Coordinates of C-alpha atoms in Angstrom, one line a residue:
M54 CA 13.1 86.2 166.3
S55 CA 13.6 89.6 165.0
A56 CA 16.5 91.8 165.7
M57 CA 16.4 94.3 168.6
T58 CA 19.4 96.4 167.7
P59 CA 20.2 98.8 164.8
V60 CA 23.1 96.6 163.5
G61 CA 21.0 93.5 163.9
R62 CA 18.2 95.0 161.9
A63 CA 20.7 96.0 159.1
L64 CA 22.1 92.5 159.0
E65 CA 18.6 91.0 159.0
A66 CA 17.7 93.3 156.0
L67 CA 20.8 92.0 154.2
G68 CA 19.8 88.4 154.8
V69 CA 22.9 87.8 157.0
P70 CA 22.7 85.1 159.7
F71 CA 23.6 86.4 163.2
R72 CA 22.6 86.3 166.8
E73 CA 22.4 89.0 169.5
F74 CA 24.1 88.6 172.9
S75 CA 23.1 90.8 175.8
H76 CA 25.5 91.2 178.8
E77 CA 23.9 91.0 182.2
G78 CA 25.9 94.0 183.6
P79 CA 28.2 96.7 182.5
V80 CA 31.1 95.7 180.2
R81 CA 34.4 97.2 181.4
S82 CA 36.9 95.6 179.0
L83 CA 37.3 93.7 175.7
E84 CA 38.5 90.7 177.7
Q85 CA 35.4 90.7 179.9
A86 CA 33.2 91.0 176.8
A87 CA 35.0 88.1 175.2
E88 CA 34.7 85.9 178.2
E89 CA 31.0 86.5 178.8
R90 CA 30.4 85.8 175.1
G91 CA 32.3 82.5 175.2
Q92 CA 35.0 83.9 172.9
R93 CA 38.6 84.8 172.8
P94 CA 39.6 88.5 172.8
E95 CA 40.8 88.2 169.2
Q96 CA 37.1 87.4 168.2
V97 CA 35.8 90.7 169.5
V98 CA 35.8 93.2 166.7
R99 CA 36.2 96.9 167.3
S100 CA 34.8 99.6 164.9
I101 CA 37.1 102.6 165.4
L102 CA 36.3 106.0 164.0
F103 CA 39.1 108.4 162.9
R104 CA 38.9 112.0 161.8
L105 CA 41.0 112.8 158.7
A106 CA 39.8 116.4 158.4
Q107 CA 36.9 118.6 159.4
D108 CA 33.8 116.5 158.5
E109 CA 35.8 113.7 157.0
Y110 CA 36.0 110.4 158.8
L111 CA 36.9 106.8 158.2
M112 CA 36.2 103.6 160.2
V113 CA 38.6 100.8 160.7
V114 CA 37.1 97.4 161.7
V115 CA 39.8 95.4 163.6
G116 CA 39.8 92.2 165.6
G117 CA 41.1 91.9 169.1
P118 CA 42.8 94.1 171.7
K119 CA 45.9 95.0 169.7
Q120 CA 46.5 98.7 169.0
I121 CA 46.4 100.1 165.5
N122 CA 49.7 100.8 163.9
W123 CA 49.3 104.5 163.1
K124 CA 52.2 104.5 160.5
A125 CA 50.5 101.6 158.6
L126 CA 47.1 103.3 158.8
R127 CA 48.5 106.6 157.6
H128 CA 50.1 104.8 154.7
V129 CA 47.0 102.9 153.5
V130 CA 44.8 105.9 154.0
G131 CA 47.2 108.3 152.3
H132 CA 46.8 111.0 155.1
S133 CA 49.7 112.0 157.2
R134 CA 47.4 113.7 159.8
M135 CA 44.5 112.0 161.5
T136 CA 43.2 111.6 165.0
M137 CA 40.8 109.3 166.8
A138 CA 37.3 110.8 166.8
T139 CA 36.0 112.3 170.0
P140 CA 33.1 110.7 171.8
D141 CA 30.8 113.5 170.5
E142 CA 32.1 112.9 166.9
V143 CA 31.5 109.2 167.2
R144 CA 28.0 109.8 168.4
A145 CA 27.3 112.3 165.6
V146 CA 28.8 110.3 162.7
T147 CA 27.8 106.8 163.7
G148 CA 24.7 107.4 165.8
Y149 CA 26.2 105.2 168.5
E150 CA 28.0 105.5 171.8
I151 CA 31.6 104.3 172.1
G152 CA 31.4 100.7 173.1
A153 CA 28.4 100.0 170.9
V154 CA 29.7 101.0 167.5
G155 CA 29.3 98.6 164.6
P156 CA 29.9 99.2 160.9
F157 CA 26.2 99.1 159.9
A158 CA 23.2 101.5 160.0
L159 CA 25.5 104.5 160.5
A160 CA 24.1 108.0 160.9
Q161 CA 26.4 109.3 158.1
P162 CA 28.1 107.5 155.3
V163 CA 31.7 106.6 156.2
R164 CA 34.6 105.0 154.3
I165 CA 35.3 101.6 156.0
F166 CA 38.5 99.6 156.1
L167 CA 38.4 95.9 157.2
D168 CA 41.6 94.8 158.8
E169 CA 42.8 91.3 158.0
S170 CA 42.8 90.4 161.7
V171 CA 39.0 90.0 161.5
M172 CA 39.2 87.4 158.8
R173 CA 41.5 85.2 160.9
E174 CA 38.6 84.2 163.1
E175 CA 35.6 81.9 162.2
E176 CA 33.1 83.6 164.5
I177 CA 33.3 87.2 165.7
S178 CA 31.3 89.6 167.7
L179 CA 30.8 93.4 167.2
G180 CA 28.9 96.4 168.4
S181 CA 25.2 96.3 167.8
G182 CA 24.4 100.0 168.3
V183 CA 23.2 99.3 171.8
R184 CA 25.6 99.3 174.8
G185 CA 25.8 95.9 176.5
T186 CA 24.5 94.0 173.5
A187 CA 26.7 92.5 170.7
V188 CA 26.0 90.9 167.4
I189 CA 27.7 87.5 166.8
L190 CA 28.2 86.2 163.3
T191 CA 30.9 84.6 161.1
A192 CA 33.7 86.7 159.8
A193 CA 32.8 85.6 156.3
D194 CA 29.3 86.9 156.7
L195 CA 30.6 90.2 158.1
A196 CA 32.8 90.6 155.0
R197 CA 29.9 89.7 152.7
A198 CA 27.6 92.2 154.5
L199 CA 30.2 95.0 154.3
G200 CA 30.5 94.4 150.6
D201 CA 33.3 96.1 148.6
V202 CA 35.2 97.7 151.5
E203 CA 39.0 98.1 151.5
R204 CA 40.9 95.2 153.1
V205 CA 44.0 96.4 155.0
S206 CA 46.6 95.3 157.5
V207 CA 47.0 98.0 160.2
L208 CA 47.8 96.1 163.4

């Protein structure tokens, strides 16, 4: 079966095994997404976009519902001022709506940080580029597909 989503197609091109999961209705929370996928909330990976400066962004890929520690993030990034990207910025930079963002097939190149929380899980799920559909794969395969990204601890 061939991938239906942008992130799925990118993983397919990289030779990374995965499966796509489509929710039957709207997803209103990370906990709901996890339950419907047969996962724990810690297995749901979020790809969060931050603006460092005008036209300068970075993505942090984190596992689970915990909030990012801004002080730790500022330290590893080396920027004292940053904000979460607006929905319009997320759409422009990633090509995806909030809730569907994954770290592949992005509209613009972005520096990516992979939080250690992701690597604590065997299987994870993440945004596919299409709302209501997730890509499920192993954390090891995600790390391999991302390649040489910076590993951080920001939760």
